[in-house]
């Protein structure tokens, strides 16, 4: 997607203002939709929880054969495919909007080129067609990936998720991860690192005393959890940064739209502001997906440790 946006900027910058203007109306409509969608996200808990319950129920029926998997593993896979599908559905919508922009630009540019009355060259027209081709290729890839994700998810719940049946898919939102320290996370999950020997000032070796009865962590498990925890916190930081960048680019876009409406703006600057906002928005979606999957991975590891110690 990002390569498409980069190509779009380089292609349009070489065209006349008239060709640029062909795409502005459609792009502005897309931008408005994105601006509205960015702040009207709905929750995913109910749909996702239903999928988890269906998958766990189906998995429990396979206890007697090799298809059975640990419940925490099933839950992780459902979350991973769910987050993948919802992210790619949103990206597919954006790609289809970009396709429409290119199609309109190609059609209008061809009219100008055939009339011989404008300054659109054969090279300009070819580059627009290549941009359209790249966008169509991206749409094919996304549709394929979504279908594979649905097949994988459908297998886990023993149901077929047909094309167009997106009842379980909502707009991507970052999960709530309130833990600010690894120790705080361990305490909340009732986990305790193995006691380490302590040498007192008198030179007497003793063990740390753990008052609460909780699941003891081996050094290896503690390290695995800590790495996973760091993955979640770093992903959370990127989501926060992406959210700030989205606000900055949105402010820039609003300013450029206002200037253009009052006749004091430049169509090229407006176009680039639209492209920049779209690119940042998709990057923000990617960061949400990474955060959600990282948190699911941490939860899977935590549940596995509890299960092995029961």
mmCIF file of N, CA and C in Angstrom, residues 106-175:
data_model
loop_
_atom_site.group_PDB
_atom_site.id
_atom_site.type_symbol
_atom_site.label_atom_id
_atom_site.label_comp_id
_atom_site.label_asym_id
_atom_site.label_seq_id
_atom_site.Cartn_x
_atom_site.Cartn_y
_atom_site.Cartn_z
ATOM 1 N N UNK A 106 -7.050 8.134 -15.100
ATOM 2 C CA UNK A 106 -6.661 7.533 -16.384
ATOM 3 C C UNK A 106 -7.663 7.892 -17.466
ATOM 4 N N UNK A 107 -8.953 7.782 -17.152
ATOM 5 C CA UNK A 107 -9.997 8.093 -18.132
ATOM 6 C C UNK A 107 -9.929 9.553 -18.594
ATOM 7 N N UNK A 108 -9.793 10.465 -17.636
ATOM 8 C CA UNK A 108 -9.752 11.884 -17.979
ATOM 9 C C UNK A 108 -8.473 12.230 -18.741
ATOM 10 N N UNK A 109 -7.357 11.644 -18.311
ATOM 11 C CA UNK A 109 -6.086 11.920 -18.984
ATOM 12 C C UNK A 109 -6.101 11.405 -20.414
ATOM 13 N N UNK A 110 -6.756 10.252 -20.619
ATOM 14 C CA UNK A 110 -6.833 9.699 -21.972
ATOM 15 C C UNK A 110 -7.659 10.615 -22.880
ATOM 16 N N UNK A 111 -8.730 11.194 -22.319
ATOM 17 C CA UNK A 111 -9.543 12.130 -23.093
ATOM 18 C C UNK A 111 -8.713 13.341 -23.522
ATOM 19 N N UNK A 112 -7.936 13.853 -22.597
ATOM 20 C CA UNK A 112 -7.107 15.029 -22.895
ATOM 21 C C UNK A 112 -6.039 14.674 -23.923
ATOM 22 N N UNK A 113 -5.413 13.505 -23.732
ATOM 23 C CA UNK A 113 -4.348 13.074 -24.653
ATOM 24 C C UNK A 113 -4.894 12.861 -26.061
ATOM 25 N N UNK A 114 -6.062 12.204 -26.164
ATOM 26 C CA UNK A 114 -6.644 11.933 -27.482
ATOM 27 C C UNK A 114 -7.090 13.211 -28.183
ATOM 28 N N UNK A 115 -7.516 14.200 -27.387
ATOM 29 C CA UNK A 115 -7.968 15.453 -27.993
ATOM 30 C C UNK A 115 -6.804 16.298 -28.502
ATOM 31 N N UNK A 116 -5.640 16.079 -27.918
ATOM 32 C CA UNK A 116 -4.464 16.841 -28.309
ATOM 33 C C UNK A 116 -4.491 18.275 -27.855
ATOM 34 N N UNK A 117 -5.392 18.603 -26.951
ATOM 35 C CA UNK A 117 -5.539 19.982 -26.498
ATOM 36 C C UNK A 117 -4.889 20.243 -25.146
ATOM 37 N N UNK A 118 -4.381 19.222 -24.525
ATOM 38 C CA UNK A 118 -3.764 19.390 -23.218
ATOM 39 C C UNK A 118 -2.279 19.067 -23.260
ATOM 40 N N UNK A 119 -1.659 19.067 -22.059
ATOM 41 C CA UNK A 119 -0.234 18.795 -21.991
ATOM 42 C C UNK A 119 0.047 17.427 -21.359
ATOM 43 N N UNK A 120 -0.919 16.509 -21.497
ATOM 44 C CA UNK A 120 -0.723 15.152 -21.000
ATOM 45 C C UNK A 120 0.011 14.349 -22.061
ATOM 46 N N UNK A 121 1.146 13.775 -21.674
ATOM 47 C CA UNK A 121 1.944 13.000 -22.614
ATOM 48 C C UNK A 121 1.617 11.518 -22.510
ATOM 49 N N UNK A 122 2.137 10.751 -23.473
ATOM 50 C CA UNK A 122 1.964 9.302 -23.438
ATOM 51 C C UNK A 122 2.632 8.717 -22.194
ATOM 52 N N UNK A 123 3.761 9.287 -21.795
ATOM 53 C CA UNK A 123 4.464 8.811 -20.595
ATOM 54 C C UNK A 123 3.626 9.047 -19.340
ATOM 55 N N UNK A 124 2.977 10.225 -19.295
ATOM 56 C CA UNK A 124 2.112 10.528 -18.144
ATOM 57 C C UNK A 124 0.973 9.521 -18.045
ATOM 58 N N UNK A 125 0.352 9.236 -19.184
ATOM 59 C CA UNK A 125 -0.769 8.302 -19.220
ATOM 60 C C UNK A 125 -0.315 6.898 -18.834
ATOM 61 N N UNK A 126 0.865 6.515 -19.304
ATOM 62 C CA UNK A 126 1.402 5.188 -18.998
ATOM 63 C C UNK A 126 1.668 5.034 -17.501
ATOM 64 N N UNK A 127 2.215 6.096 -16.906
ATOM 65 C CA UNK A 127 2.512 6.034 -15.468
ATOM 66 C C UNK A 127 1.236 5.923 -14.642
ATOM 67 N N UNK A 128 0.183 6.627 -15.065
ATOM 68 C CA UNK A 128 -1.093 6.505 -14.369
ATOM 69 C C UNK A 128 -1.644 5.086 -14.488
ATOM 70 N N UNK A 129 -1.504 4.505 -15.667
ATOM 71 C CA UNK A 129 -1.980 3.130 -15.861
ATOM 72 C C UNK A 129 -1.183 2.145 -15.012
ATOM 73 N N UNK A 130 0.118 2.403 -14.878
ATOM 74 C CA UNK A 130 0.952 1.545 -14.024
ATOM 75 C C UNK A 130 0.545 1.690 -12.555
ATOM 76 N N UNK A 131 0.227 2.931 -12.158
ATOM 77 C CA UNK A 131 -0.244 3.144 -10.788
ATOM 78 C C UNK A 131 -1.540 2.393 -10.541
ATOM 79 N N UNK A 132 -2.448 2.407 -11.533
ATOM 80 C CA UNK A 132 -3.699 1.662 -11.430
ATOM 81 C C UNK A 132 -3.433 0.170 -11.362
ATOM 82 N N UNK A 133 -2.499 -0.294 -12.179
ATOM 83 C CA UNK A 133 -2.160 -1.721 -12.189
ATOM 84 C C UNK A 133 -1.603 -2.170 -10.841
ATOM 85 N N UNK A 134 -0.729 -1.362 -10.263
ATOM 86 C CA UNK A 134 -0.165 -1.700 -8.951
ATOM 87 C C UNK A 134 -1.254 -1.738 -7.874
ATOM 88 N N UNK A 135 -2.204 -0.816 -7.974
ATOM 89 C CA UNK A 135 -3.300 -0.791 -7.014
ATOM 90 C C UNK A 135 -4.162 -2.034 -7.153
ATOM 91 N N UNK A 136 -4.470 -2.430 -8.377
ATOM 92 C CA UNK A 136 -5.261 -3.631 -8.623
ATOM 93 C C UNK A 136 -4.542 -4.873 -8.100
ATOM 94 N N UNK A 137 -3.221 -4.886 -8.256
ATOM 95 C CA UNK A 137 -2.430 -6.008 -7.753
ATOM 96 C C UNK A 137 -2.498 -6.074 -6.227
ATOM 97 N N UNK A 138 -2.460 -4.907 -5.608
ATOM 98 C CA UNK A 138 -2.554 -4.846 -4.148
ATOM 99 C C UNK A 138 -3.920 -5.332 -3.664
ATOM 100 N N UNK A 139 -4.972 -4.982 -4.401
ATOM 101 C CA UNK A 139 -6.322 -5.434 -4.058
ATOM 102 C C UNK A 139 -6.424 -6.949 -4.148
ATOM 103 N N UNK A 140 -5.831 -7.525 -5.187
ATOM 104 C CA UNK A 140 -5.837 -8.984 -5.344
ATOM 105 C C UNK A 140 -5.151 -9.652 -4.159
ATOM 106 N N UNK A 141 -4.000 -9.105 -3.759
ATOM 107 C CA UNK A 141 -3.264 -9.675 -2.623
ATOM 108 C C UNK A 141 -4.082 -9.604 -1.334
ATOM 109 N N UNK A 142 -4.714 -8.459 -1.091
ATOM 110 C CA UNK A 142 -5.500 -8.298 0.129
ATOM 111 C C UNK A 142 -6.718 -9.220 0.138
ATOM 112 N N UNK A 143 -7.401 -9.317 -1.001
ATOM 113 C CA UNK A 143 -8.564 -10.204 -1.072
ATOM 114 C C UNK A 143 -8.157 -11.655 -0.851
ATOM 115 N N UNK A 144 -7.000 -12.034 -1.391
ATOM 116 C CA UNK A 144 -6.496 -13.396 -1.190
ATOM 117 C C UNK A 144 -6.183 -13.641 0.280
ATOM 118 N N UNK A 145 -5.484 -12.692 0.894
ATOM 119 C CA UNK A 145 -5.110 -12.851 2.307
ATOM 120 C C UNK A 145 -6.344 -12.907 3.216
ATOM 121 N N UNK A 146 -7.357 -12.115 2.891
ATOM 122 C CA UNK A 146 -8.585 -12.135 3.687
ATOM 123 C C UNK A 146 -9.285 -13.487 3.551
ATOM 124 N N UNK A 147 -9.319 -14.028 2.339
ATOM 125 C CA UNK A 147 -9.942 -15.332 2.124
ATOM 126 C C UNK A 147 -9.208 -16.425 2.894
ATOM 127 N N UNK A 148 -7.879 -16.376 2.879
ATOM 128 C CA UNK A 148 -7.095 -17.365 3.617
ATOM 129 C C UNK A 148 -7.352 -17.226 5.110
ATOM 130 N N UNK A 149 -7.409 -15.982 5.593
ATOM 131 C CA UNK A 149 -7.692 -15.750 7.005
ATOM 132 C C UNK A 149 -9.052 -16.291 7.401
ATOM 133 N N UNK A 150 -10.053 -16.106 6.549
ATOM 134 C CA UNK A 150 -11.395 -16.614 6.831
ATOM 135 C C UNK A 150 -11.420 -18.141 6.822
ATOM 136 N N UNK A 151 -10.672 -18.743 5.892
ATOM 137 C CA UNK A 151 -10.601 -20.204 5.856
ATOM 138 C C UNK A 151 -9.979 -20.737 7.144
ATOM 139 N N UNK A 152 -8.906 -20.094 7.578
ATOM 140 C CA UNK A 152 -8.230 -20.526 8.805
ATOM 141 C C UNK A 152 -9.135 -20.348 10.028
ATOM 142 N N UNK A 153 -9.814 -19.208 10.080
ATOM 143 C CA UNK A 153 -10.711 -18.948 11.203
ATOM 144 C C UNK A 153 -11.913 -19.881 11.168
ATOM 145 N N UNK A 154 -12.443 -20.101 9.960
ATOM 146 C CA UNK A 154 -13.582 -20.998 9.816
ATOM 147 C C UNK A 154 -13.253 -22.423 10.227
ATOM 148 N N UNK A 155 -12.044 -22.844 9.970
ATOM 149 C CA UNK A 155 -11.617 -24.196 10.360
ATOM 150 C C UNK A 155 -11.613 -24.346 11.876
ATOM 151 N N UNK A 156 -11.244 -23.288 12.567
ATOM 152 C CA UNK A 156 -11.177 -23.348 14.030
ATOM 153 C C UNK A 156 -12.557 -23.436 14.668
ATOM 154 N N UNK A 157 -13.566 -22.839 14.031
ATOM 155 C CA UNK A 157 -14.918 -22.867 14.594
ATOM 156 C C UNK A 157 -15.808 -23.882 13.884
ATOM 157 N N UNK A 158 -15.234 -24.583 12.903
ATOM 158 C CA UNK A 158 -15.961 -25.610 12.138
ATOM 159 C C UNK A 158 -17.162 -25.021 11.406
ATOM 160 N N UNK A 159 -16.975 -23.810 10.895
ATOM 161 C CA UNK A 159 -18.001 -23.155 10.105
ATOM 162 C C UNK A 159 -17.341 -22.447 8.937
ATOM 163 N N UNK A 160 -18.103 -22.298 7.861
ATOM 164 C CA UNK A 160 -17.567 -21.613 6.692
ATOM 165 C C UNK A 160 -17.908 -20.132 6.756
ATOM 166 N N UNK A 161 -16.875 -19.300 6.673
ATOM 167 C CA UNK A 161 -17.074 -17.854 6.623
ATOM 168 C C UNK A 161 -17.079 -17.436 5.160
ATOM 169 N N UNK A 162 -18.256 -17.227 4.630
ATOM 170 C CA UNK A 162 -18.391 -16.925 3.204
ATOM 171 C C UNK A 162 -17.938 -15.507 2.889
ATOM 172 N N UNK A 163 -17.632 -15.280 1.612
ATOM 173 C CA UNK A 163 -17.261 -13.939 1.159
ATOM 174 C C UNK A 163 -18.437 -13.000 1.352
ATOM 175 N N UNK A 164 -18.126 -11.805 1.863
ATOM 176 C CA UNK A 164 -19.165 -10.821 2.099
ATOM 177 C C UNK A 164 -19.830 -10.970 3.450
ATOM 178 N N UNK A 165 -19.543 -12.066 4.150
ATOM 179 C CA UNK A 165 -20.115 -12.270 5.478
ATOM 180 C C UNK A 165 -19.149 -11.752 6.521
ATOM 181 N N UNK A 166 -19.192 -10.451 6.767
ATOM 182 C CA UNK A 166 -18.249 -9.810 7.684
ATOM 183 C C UNK A 166 -18.909 -9.433 9.005
ATOM 184 N N UNK A 167 -19.881 -10.233 9.421
ATOM 185 C CA UNK A 167 -20.575 -9.919 10.669
ATOM 186 C C UNK A 167 -19.638 -9.945 11.868
ATOM 187 N N UNK A 168 -18.556 -10.717 11.747
ATOM 188 C CA UNK A 168 -17.627 -10.840 12.864
ATOM 189 C C UNK A 168 -16.488 -9.843 12.771
ATOM 190 N N UNK A 169 -16.501 -9.011 11.749
ATOM 191 C CA UNK A 169 -15.391 -8.089 11.532
ATOM 192 C C UNK A 169 -15.817 -6.656 11.830
ATOM 193 N N UNK A 170 -15.037 -5.968 12.642
ATOM 194 C CA UNK A 170 -15.304 -4.573 12.963
ATOM 195 C C UNK A 170 -14.044 -3.760 12.709
ATOM 196 N N UNK A 171 -14.143 -2.466 12.885
ATOM 197 C CA UNK A 171 -12.965 -1.620 12.698
ATOM 198 C C UNK A 171 -11.915 -1.944 13.753
ATOM 199 N N UNK A 172 -10.638 -1.971 13.360
ATOM 200 C CA UNK A 172 -9.566 -2.307 14.310
ATOM 201 C C UNK A 172 -9.435 -1.267 15.419
ATOM 202 N N UNK A 173 -9.360 -1.732 16.652
ATOM 203 C CA UNK A 173 -9.094 -0.851 17.790
ATOM 204 C C UNK A 173 -8.030 -1.504 18.664
ATOM 205 N N UNK A 174 -7.169 -0.722 19.283
ATOM 206 C CA UNK A 174 -6.134 -1.293 20.153
ATOM 207 C C UNK A 174 -6.735 -1.844 21.434
ATOM 208 N N UNK A 175 -6.208 -2.974 21.893
ATOM 209 C CA UNK A 175 -6.702 -3.553 23.135
ATOM 210 C C UNK A 175 -6.261 -2.688 24.316
#
